[in-house]
XYZ file of C-alpha atoms in Angstrom:
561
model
C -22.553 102.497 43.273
C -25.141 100.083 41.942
C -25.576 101.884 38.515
C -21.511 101.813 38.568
C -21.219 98.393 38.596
C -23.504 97.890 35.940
C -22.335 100.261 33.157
C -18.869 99.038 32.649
C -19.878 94.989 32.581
C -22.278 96.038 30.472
C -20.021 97.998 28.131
C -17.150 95.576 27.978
C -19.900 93.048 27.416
C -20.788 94.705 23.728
C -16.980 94.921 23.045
C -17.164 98.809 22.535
C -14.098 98.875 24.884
C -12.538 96.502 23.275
C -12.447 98.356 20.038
C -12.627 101.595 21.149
C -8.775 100.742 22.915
C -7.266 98.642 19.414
C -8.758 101.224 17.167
C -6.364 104.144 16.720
C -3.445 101.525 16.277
C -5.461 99.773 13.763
C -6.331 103.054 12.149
C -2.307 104.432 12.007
C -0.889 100.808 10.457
C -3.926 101.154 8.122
C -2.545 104.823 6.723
C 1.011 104.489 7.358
C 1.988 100.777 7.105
C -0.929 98.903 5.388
C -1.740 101.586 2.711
C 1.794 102.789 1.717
C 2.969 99.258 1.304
C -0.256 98.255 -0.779
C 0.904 101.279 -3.083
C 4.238 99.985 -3.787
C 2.929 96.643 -4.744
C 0.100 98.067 -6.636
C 3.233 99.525 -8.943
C 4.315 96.342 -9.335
C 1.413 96.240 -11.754
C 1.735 99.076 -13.908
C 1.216 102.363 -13.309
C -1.319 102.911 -16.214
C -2.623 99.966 -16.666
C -2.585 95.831 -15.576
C 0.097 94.638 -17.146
C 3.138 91.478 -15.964
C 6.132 93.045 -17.821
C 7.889 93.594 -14.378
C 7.478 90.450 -13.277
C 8.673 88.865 -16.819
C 11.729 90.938 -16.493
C 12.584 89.601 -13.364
C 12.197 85.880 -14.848
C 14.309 86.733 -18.208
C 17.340 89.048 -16.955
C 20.071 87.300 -15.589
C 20.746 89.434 -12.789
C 17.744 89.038 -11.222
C 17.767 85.631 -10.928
C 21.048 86.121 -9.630
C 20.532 88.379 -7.080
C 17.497 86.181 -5.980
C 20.151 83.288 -5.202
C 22.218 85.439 -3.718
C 19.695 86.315 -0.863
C 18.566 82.899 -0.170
C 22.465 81.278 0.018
C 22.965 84.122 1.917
C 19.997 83.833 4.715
C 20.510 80.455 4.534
C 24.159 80.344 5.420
C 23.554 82.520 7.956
C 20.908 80.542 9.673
C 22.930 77.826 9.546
C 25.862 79.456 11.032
C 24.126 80.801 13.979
C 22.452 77.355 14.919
C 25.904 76.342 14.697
C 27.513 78.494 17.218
C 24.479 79.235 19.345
C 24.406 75.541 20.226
C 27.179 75.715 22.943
C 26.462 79.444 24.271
C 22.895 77.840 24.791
C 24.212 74.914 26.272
C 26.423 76.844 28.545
C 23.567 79.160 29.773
C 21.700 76.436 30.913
C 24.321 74.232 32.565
C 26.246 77.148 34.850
C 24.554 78.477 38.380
C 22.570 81.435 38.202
C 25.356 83.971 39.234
C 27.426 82.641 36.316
C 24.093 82.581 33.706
C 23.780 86.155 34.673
C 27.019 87.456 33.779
C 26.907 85.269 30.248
C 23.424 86.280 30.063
C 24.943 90.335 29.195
C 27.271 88.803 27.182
C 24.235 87.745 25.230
C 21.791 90.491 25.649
C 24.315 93.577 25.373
C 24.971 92.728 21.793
C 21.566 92.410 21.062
C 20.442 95.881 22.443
C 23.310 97.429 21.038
C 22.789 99.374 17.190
C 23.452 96.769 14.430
C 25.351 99.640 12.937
C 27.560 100.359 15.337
C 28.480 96.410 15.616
C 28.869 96.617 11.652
C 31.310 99.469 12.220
C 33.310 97.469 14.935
C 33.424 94.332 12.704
C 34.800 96.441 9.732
C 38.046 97.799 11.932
C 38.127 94.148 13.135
C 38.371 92.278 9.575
C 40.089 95.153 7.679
C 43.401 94.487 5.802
C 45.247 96.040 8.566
C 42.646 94.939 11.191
C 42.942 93.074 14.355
C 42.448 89.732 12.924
C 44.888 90.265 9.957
C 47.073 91.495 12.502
C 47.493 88.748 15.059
C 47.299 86.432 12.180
C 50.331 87.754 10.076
C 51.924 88.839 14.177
C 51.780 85.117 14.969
C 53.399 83.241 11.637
C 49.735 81.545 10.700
C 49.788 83.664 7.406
C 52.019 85.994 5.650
C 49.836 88.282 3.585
C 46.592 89.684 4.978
C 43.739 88.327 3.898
C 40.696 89.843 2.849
C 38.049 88.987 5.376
C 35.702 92.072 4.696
C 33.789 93.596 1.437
C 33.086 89.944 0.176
C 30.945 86.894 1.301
C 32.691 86.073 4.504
C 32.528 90.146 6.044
C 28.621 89.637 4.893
C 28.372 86.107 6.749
C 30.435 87.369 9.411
C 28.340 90.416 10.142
C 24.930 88.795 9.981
C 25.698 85.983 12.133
C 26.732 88.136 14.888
C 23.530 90.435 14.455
C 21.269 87.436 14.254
C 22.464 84.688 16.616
C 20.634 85.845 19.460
C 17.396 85.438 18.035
C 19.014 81.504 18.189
C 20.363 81.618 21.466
C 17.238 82.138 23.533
C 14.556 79.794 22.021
C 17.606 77.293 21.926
C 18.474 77.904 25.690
C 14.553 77.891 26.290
C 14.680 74.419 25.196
C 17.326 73.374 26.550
C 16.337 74.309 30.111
C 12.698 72.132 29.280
C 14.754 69.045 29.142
C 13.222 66.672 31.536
C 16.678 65.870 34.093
C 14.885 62.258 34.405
C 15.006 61.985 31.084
C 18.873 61.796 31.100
C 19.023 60.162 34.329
C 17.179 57.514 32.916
C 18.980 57.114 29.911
C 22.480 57.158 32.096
C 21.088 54.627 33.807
C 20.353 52.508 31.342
C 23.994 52.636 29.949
C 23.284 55.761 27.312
C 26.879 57.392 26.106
C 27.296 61.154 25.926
C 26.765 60.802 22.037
C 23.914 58.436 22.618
C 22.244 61.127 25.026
C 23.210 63.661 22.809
C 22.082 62.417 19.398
C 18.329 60.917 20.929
C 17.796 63.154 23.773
C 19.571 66.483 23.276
C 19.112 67.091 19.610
C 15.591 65.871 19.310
C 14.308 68.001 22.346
C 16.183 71.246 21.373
C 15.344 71.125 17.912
C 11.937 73.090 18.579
C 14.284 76.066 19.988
C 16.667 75.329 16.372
C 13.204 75.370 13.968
C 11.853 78.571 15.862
C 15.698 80.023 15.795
C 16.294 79.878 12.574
C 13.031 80.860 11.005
C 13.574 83.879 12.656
C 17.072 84.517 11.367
C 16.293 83.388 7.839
C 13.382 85.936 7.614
C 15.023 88.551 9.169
C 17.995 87.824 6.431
C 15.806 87.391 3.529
C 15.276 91.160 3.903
C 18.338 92.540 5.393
C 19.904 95.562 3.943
C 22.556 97.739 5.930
C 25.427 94.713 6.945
C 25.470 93.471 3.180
C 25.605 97.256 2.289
C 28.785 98.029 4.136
C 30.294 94.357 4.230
C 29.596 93.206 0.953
C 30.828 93.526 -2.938
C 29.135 93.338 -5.623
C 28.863 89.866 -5.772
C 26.910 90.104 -2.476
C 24.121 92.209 -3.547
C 20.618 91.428 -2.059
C 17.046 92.270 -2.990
C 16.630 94.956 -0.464
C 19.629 96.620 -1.683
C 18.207 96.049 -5.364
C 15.204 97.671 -4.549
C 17.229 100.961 -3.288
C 19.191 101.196 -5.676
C 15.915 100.889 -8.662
C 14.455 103.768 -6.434
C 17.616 105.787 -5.859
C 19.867 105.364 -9.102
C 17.708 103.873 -11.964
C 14.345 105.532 -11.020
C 12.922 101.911 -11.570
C 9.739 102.101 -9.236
C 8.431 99.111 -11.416
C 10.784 96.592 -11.382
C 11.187 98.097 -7.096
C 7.537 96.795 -6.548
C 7.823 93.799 -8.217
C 10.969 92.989 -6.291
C 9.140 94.201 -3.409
C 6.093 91.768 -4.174
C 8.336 88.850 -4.007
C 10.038 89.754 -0.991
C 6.887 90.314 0.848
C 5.252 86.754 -0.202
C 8.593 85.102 0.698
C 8.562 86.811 4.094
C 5.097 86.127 4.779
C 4.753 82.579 3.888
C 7.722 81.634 6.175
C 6.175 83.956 8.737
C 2.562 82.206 8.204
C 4.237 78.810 8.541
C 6.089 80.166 11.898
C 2.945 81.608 13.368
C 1.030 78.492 13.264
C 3.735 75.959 14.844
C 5.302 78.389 17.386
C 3.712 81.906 18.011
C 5.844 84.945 17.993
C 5.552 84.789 21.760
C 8.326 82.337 21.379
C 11.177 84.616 21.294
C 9.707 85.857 24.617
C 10.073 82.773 26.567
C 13.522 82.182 27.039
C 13.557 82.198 30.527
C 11.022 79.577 30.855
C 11.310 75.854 31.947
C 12.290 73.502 34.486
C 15.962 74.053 34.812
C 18.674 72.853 34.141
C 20.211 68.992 34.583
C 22.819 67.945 36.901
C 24.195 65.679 33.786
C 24.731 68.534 31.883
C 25.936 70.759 34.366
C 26.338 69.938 37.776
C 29.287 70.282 40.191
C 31.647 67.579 38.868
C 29.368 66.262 36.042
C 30.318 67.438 33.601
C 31.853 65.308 31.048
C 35.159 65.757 28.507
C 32.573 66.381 25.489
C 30.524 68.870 27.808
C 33.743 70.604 28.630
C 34.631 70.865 25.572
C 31.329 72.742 24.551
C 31.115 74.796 27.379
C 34.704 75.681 26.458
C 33.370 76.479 22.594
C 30.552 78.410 23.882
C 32.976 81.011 26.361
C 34.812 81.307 22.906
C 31.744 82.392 20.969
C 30.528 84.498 24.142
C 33.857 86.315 23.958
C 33.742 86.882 19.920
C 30.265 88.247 20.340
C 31.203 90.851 23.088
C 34.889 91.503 21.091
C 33.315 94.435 18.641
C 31.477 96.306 21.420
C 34.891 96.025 23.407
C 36.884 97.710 21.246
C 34.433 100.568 20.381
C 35.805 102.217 23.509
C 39.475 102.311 23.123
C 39.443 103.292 19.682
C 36.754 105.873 20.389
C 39.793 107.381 22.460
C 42.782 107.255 19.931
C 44.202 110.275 18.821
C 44.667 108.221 14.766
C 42.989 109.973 11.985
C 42.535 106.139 10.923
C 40.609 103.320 12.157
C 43.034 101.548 14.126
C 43.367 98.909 17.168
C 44.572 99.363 19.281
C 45.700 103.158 19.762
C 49.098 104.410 19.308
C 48.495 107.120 21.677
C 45.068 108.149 23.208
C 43.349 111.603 22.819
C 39.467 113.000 22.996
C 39.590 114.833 19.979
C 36.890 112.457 18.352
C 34.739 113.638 21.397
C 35.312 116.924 20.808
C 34.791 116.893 17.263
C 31.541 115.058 17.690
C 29.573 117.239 19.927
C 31.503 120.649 17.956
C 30.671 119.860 14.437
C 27.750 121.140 13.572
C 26.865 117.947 11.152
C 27.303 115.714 13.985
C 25.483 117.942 16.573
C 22.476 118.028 14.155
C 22.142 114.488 13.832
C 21.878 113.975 17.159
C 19.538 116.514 17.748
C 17.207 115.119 14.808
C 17.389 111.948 16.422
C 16.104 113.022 19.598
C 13.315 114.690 17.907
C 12.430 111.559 16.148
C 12.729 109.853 19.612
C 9.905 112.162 20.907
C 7.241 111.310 18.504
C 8.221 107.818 17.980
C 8.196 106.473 21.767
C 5.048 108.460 23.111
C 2.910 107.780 20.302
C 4.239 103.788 20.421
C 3.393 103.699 24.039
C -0.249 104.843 23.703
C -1.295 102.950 20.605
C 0.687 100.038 21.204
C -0.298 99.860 25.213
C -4.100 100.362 24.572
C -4.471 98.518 21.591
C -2.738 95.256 23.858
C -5.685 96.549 26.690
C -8.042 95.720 23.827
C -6.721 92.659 21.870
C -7.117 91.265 25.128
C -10.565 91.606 25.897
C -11.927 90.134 22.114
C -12.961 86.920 21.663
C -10.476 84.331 20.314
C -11.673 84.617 16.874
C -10.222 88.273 16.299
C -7.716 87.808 18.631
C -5.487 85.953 16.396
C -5.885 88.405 13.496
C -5.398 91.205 15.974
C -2.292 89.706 16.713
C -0.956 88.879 13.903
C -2.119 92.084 12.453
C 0.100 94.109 14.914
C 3.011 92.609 14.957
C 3.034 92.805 11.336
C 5.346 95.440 11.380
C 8.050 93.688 12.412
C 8.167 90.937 10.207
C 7.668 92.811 6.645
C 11.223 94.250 5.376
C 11.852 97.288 6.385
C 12.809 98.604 2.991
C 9.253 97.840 1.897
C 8.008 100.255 4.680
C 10.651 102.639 4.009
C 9.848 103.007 0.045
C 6.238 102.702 0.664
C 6.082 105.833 3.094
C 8.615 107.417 0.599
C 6.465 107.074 -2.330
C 3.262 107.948 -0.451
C 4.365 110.876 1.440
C 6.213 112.459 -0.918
C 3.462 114.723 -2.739
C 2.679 116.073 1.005
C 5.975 117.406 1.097
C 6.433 116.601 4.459
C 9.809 114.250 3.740
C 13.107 115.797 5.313
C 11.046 116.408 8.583
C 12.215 114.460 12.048
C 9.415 114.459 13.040
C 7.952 112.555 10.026
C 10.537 110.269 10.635
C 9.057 109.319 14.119
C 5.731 109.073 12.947
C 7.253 106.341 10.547
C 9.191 104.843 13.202
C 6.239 104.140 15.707
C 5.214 101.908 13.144
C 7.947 99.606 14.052
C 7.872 100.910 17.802
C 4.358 100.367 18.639
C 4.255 96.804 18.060
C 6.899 95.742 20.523
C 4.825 97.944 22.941
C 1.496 95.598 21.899
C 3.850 92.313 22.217
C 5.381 93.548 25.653
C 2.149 94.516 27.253
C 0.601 91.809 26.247
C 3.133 89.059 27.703
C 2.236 91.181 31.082
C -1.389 90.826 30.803
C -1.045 87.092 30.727
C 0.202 87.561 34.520
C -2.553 89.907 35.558
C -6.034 88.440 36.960
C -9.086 89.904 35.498
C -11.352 89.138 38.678
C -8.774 92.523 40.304
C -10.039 94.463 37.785
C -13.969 92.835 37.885
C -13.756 93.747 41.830
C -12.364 97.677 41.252
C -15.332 98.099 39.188
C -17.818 96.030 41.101
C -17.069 98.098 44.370
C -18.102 101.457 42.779
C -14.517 102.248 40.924
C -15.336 104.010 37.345
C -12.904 102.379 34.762
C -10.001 105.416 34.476
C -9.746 104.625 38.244
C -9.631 101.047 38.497
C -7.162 101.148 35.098
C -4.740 103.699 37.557
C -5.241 102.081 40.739
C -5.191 98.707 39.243
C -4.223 97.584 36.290
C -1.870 100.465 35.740
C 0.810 98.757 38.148
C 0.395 95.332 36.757
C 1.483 96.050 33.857
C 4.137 98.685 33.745
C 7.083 96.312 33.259
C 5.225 95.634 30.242
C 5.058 99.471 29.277
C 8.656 100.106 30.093
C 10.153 97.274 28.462
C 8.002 98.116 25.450
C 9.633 101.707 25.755
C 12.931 100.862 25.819
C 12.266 99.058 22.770
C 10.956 101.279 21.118
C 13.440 103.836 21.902
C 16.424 102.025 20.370
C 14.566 100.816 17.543
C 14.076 104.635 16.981
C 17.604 105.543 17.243
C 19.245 102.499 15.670
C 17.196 103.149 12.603
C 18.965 103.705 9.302
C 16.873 102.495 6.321
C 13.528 104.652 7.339
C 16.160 107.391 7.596
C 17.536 106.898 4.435
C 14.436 107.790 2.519
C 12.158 110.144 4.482
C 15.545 112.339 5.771
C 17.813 114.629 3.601
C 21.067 116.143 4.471
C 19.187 118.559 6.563
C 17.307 115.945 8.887
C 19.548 113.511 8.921
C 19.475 111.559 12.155
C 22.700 110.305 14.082
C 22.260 106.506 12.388
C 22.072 108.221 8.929
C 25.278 110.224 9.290
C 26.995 107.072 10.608
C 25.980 105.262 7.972
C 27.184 107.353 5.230
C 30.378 108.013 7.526
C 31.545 104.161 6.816
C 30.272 103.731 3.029
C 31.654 106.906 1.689
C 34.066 108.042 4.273
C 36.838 106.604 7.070
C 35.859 109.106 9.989
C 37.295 108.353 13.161
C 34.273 110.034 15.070
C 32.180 107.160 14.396
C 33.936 105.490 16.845
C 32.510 108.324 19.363
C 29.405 108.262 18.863
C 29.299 104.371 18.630
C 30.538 104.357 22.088
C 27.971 106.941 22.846
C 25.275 104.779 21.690
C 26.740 102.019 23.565
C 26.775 104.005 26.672
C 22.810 105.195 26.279
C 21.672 101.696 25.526
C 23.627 100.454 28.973
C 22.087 103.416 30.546
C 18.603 102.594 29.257
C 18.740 99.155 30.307
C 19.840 99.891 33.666
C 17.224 102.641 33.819
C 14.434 99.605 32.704
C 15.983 96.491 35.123
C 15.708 98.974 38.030
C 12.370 100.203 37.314
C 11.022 97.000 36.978
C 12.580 95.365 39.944
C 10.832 98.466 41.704
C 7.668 97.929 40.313
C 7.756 94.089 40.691
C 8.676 94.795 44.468
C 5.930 96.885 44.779
């Protein structure tokens, strides 16, 4: 037992564990993130030699420069808009009892789990000419021709903010709920208005949650690629769709890099600037803080201004829910056309979806996708997390940032890197390839969620398994196995709808062969008005509610045990 007790100290002591466990993730971003995005820069360059012509065509043509502004009024709008109307769903989270906060809290959630595709779909049939909204505005007197809500700036603005505002709800609600209640009471007591609380309490207190918020969103926009695709015009274009369409239609790989190099610095300096005044961990702390105050929300407290916010937030609650809503109803009518609601009701979109052999292969590529891309996220992203943990400080941060890379560089980059890269292996068109691609994005949310549990676990359980004669694949089993599986299955359920929400990997490394169920949607609603999109949204809906489920229950039995 003796000899036991000294071999593993001794080995975690020279860090060989330690990099033994963050290696093989370190080693896959280095070949198939790291290196295939370093080749599509390097492009950027020339391809025979050093020259800057790419980069002086991008100062000198006027479309460029165009495009450029384009991207940043529309991030920037966006951000704005979802600080705007995540102020009173945040403010109504944190001033209702738990019950109620639960409830709004899937309101919240369910959108954000659910395929940014589908709710791009759902949005279209909403803002169409002979959509809902034209239709209970022209219905009710308040206009008399339809107006044209989508395939311009406002179906782009529209779409966005919906996708984004979550990632401004929970910091903001986080911050809201670390408001000190004496604070207020003080300030009451001293003769403090609503706007005077408001205006020097409120707002300066939240305003962390609002900086961390919309950096998020605004990076996340800088780069975003299918909502402007299928919402926008021309006049919406945005660098990621630039770049596509340089790869796709002008056969541009150039003027792509270079596009691609100033995307990347963008993203990164904003993400640099994040990193060191928040932490990504951020975004993983909403349900943190002291609670609540009685001034804001408390039986009879509430004043007319809070009413009127809480009222405003319900509103924006019930606009954020509305496309998933009606996913299911029209997934039932019997209309050749995208319509809401239903004339008459029928299953033949059902049918058609799991008889047509186009449909029936894309969901079967997905699933194969699926099986590479959530196993092989799990293990790197779970061990590497085991060994991030156990370096020193130093490398720790780099580690860190290092892993969750992934998620912050555009997708597109990744997408035409791996397409450029791969493609003289010949192994494009392939599912399969398509997961491999995809646990780049899966595996860190694995590292970030397996991490967050490690903060909870105590090392001395782990010291004390090995002390008393346990050899290390035991004590990690017996131990610290069970501390943190939330962390693994929450990871996993990430990972999993990351996988089968994807569209832009798909684009590029699949053909019409291997096209996965988000790729066939996709080109369903840019070149096509098929009805069985509607099916398999509500399909998708129905998995992730299923998969959630699947992970609250498993982690409530885990926790209990």
């Amino acid at each position: 037992m003796s000899a036991k007790a000294g071999i593993a100290p001794q080995w975690q002591r020279r860090e060989l564990l330690p990099v033994a466990l963050a290696s093989p993730l370190l080693l896959f971003l280095l070949a198939f993130f790291i290196w295939p995005v370093v080749q599509l820069l390097g492009l950027s360059f020339g391809e025979s030699g050093f020259t800057l012509e790419n980069y002086t065509r991008l100062a000198q043509v006027p479309l460029y420069r165009r495009v450029f502004a384009n991207t940043f009024f529309i991030s920037a709008t966006t951000t704005v808009l979802c600080i705007f109307f995540s102020y009173p769903v945040a403010y109504l989270l944190a001033t209702v009892s738990d019950r109620t906060r639960k409830i709004l809290f899937v309101m919240v959630l369910l959108p954000f789990w659910t395929s940014a595709l589908v709710r791009t779909a759902a949005w279209i049939v909403i803002l169409q000419r002979n959509g809902i909204l034209n239709s209970f505005l022209t219905s009710s007197g308040i206009i008399e021709q339809p107006l044209p809500f989508v395939y311009n700036l406002s179906g782009v603005l529209i779409g966005m903010t919906h996708v984004l505002m979550p990632f401004v709800v929970l910091p903001l609600y986080a911050a809201f709920r670390n408001i000190d209640n004496s604070l207020i009471l003080a300030a009451s007591g001293l003769g403090a208005n609503n706007r005077a609380l408001a205006s020097r309490i409120v707002l300066p207190l939240t305003a962390s949650g609002v900086i961390a918020g919309g950096t998020i969103v605004f990076m996340n926009a800088l780069g975003y690629y299918i909502t402007p695709a299928l919402m926008g015009g021309p006049g919406q274009t945005m660098v990621s769709m630039l770049i596509a369409q340089n790869i796709n239609t002008n056969l541009n790989w150039g003027i792509a890099a270079a596009l691609s190099v100033v995307l990347l610095v963008l993203t990164l300096g904003i993400f640099v600037a994040f990193q060191r005044a928040f932490g990504m961990d951020r975004l993983f702390s909403a349900g943190g803080g002291r609670g609540a105050s009685q001034s804001f929300g408390g039986a009879g407290g509430r004043s007319f201004g809070g009413w009127v916010a809480a009222l405003c937030g319900v509103l924006v609650l019930l606009v954020m829910i509305a496309p998933i809503v009606i996913v299911f109803p029209m997934s039932l009518s019997s209309s050749p056309f995208l319509k809401f609601p239903p004339d008459s009701y029928s299953i033949r979109w059902f049918q058609n979806l799991l008889s047509d052999p186009k449909w029936i292969k894309s969901i079967w590529n997905s699933a194969k996708a699926a099986s590479i891309a959530v196993p092989l996220s799990v293990v790197l992203g779970t061990a590497a997390a085991l060994g991030v943990s156990r370096t020193r400080q130093r490398f720790r941060v780099w580690l860190d940032t290092l892993f969750v890379m992934p998620m912050v560089v555009p997708i597109i980059l990744l997408a035409v890197g791996l397409y450029y890269v791969l493609a003289p292996f010949k192994v494009l068109g392939n599912p399969y390839t398509l997961g491999l691609a995809q646990s780049v994005l899966g595996a860190p949310y694995v590292f970030l969620t397996v991490r967050a549990a490690l903060k909870g676990f105590d090392p001395s359980l782990e010291l004390a398994a090995l002390n008393l004669g346990a050899s290390w694949l035991t004590m990690f089993r017996r131990v610290l196995l069970p501390a943190i599986a939330p962390g693994i299955i929450a990871g996993s359920i990430f990972a999993f709808i990351q996988s089968f929400d994807d569209v832009v990997l798909a684009l590029f490394l699949t053909n019409v062969r291997s096209r996965t169920l988000p790729r066939a949607m996709y080109e369903g609603l840019a070149h096509e008005i098929d009805p069985t999109i509607n099916a398999a949204s509500a399909l998708i809906i129905l998995l992730t509610i299923v998969v959630l489920l699947i992970n609250l229950l498993l982690s409530r039995r885990t926790t209990n045990a």
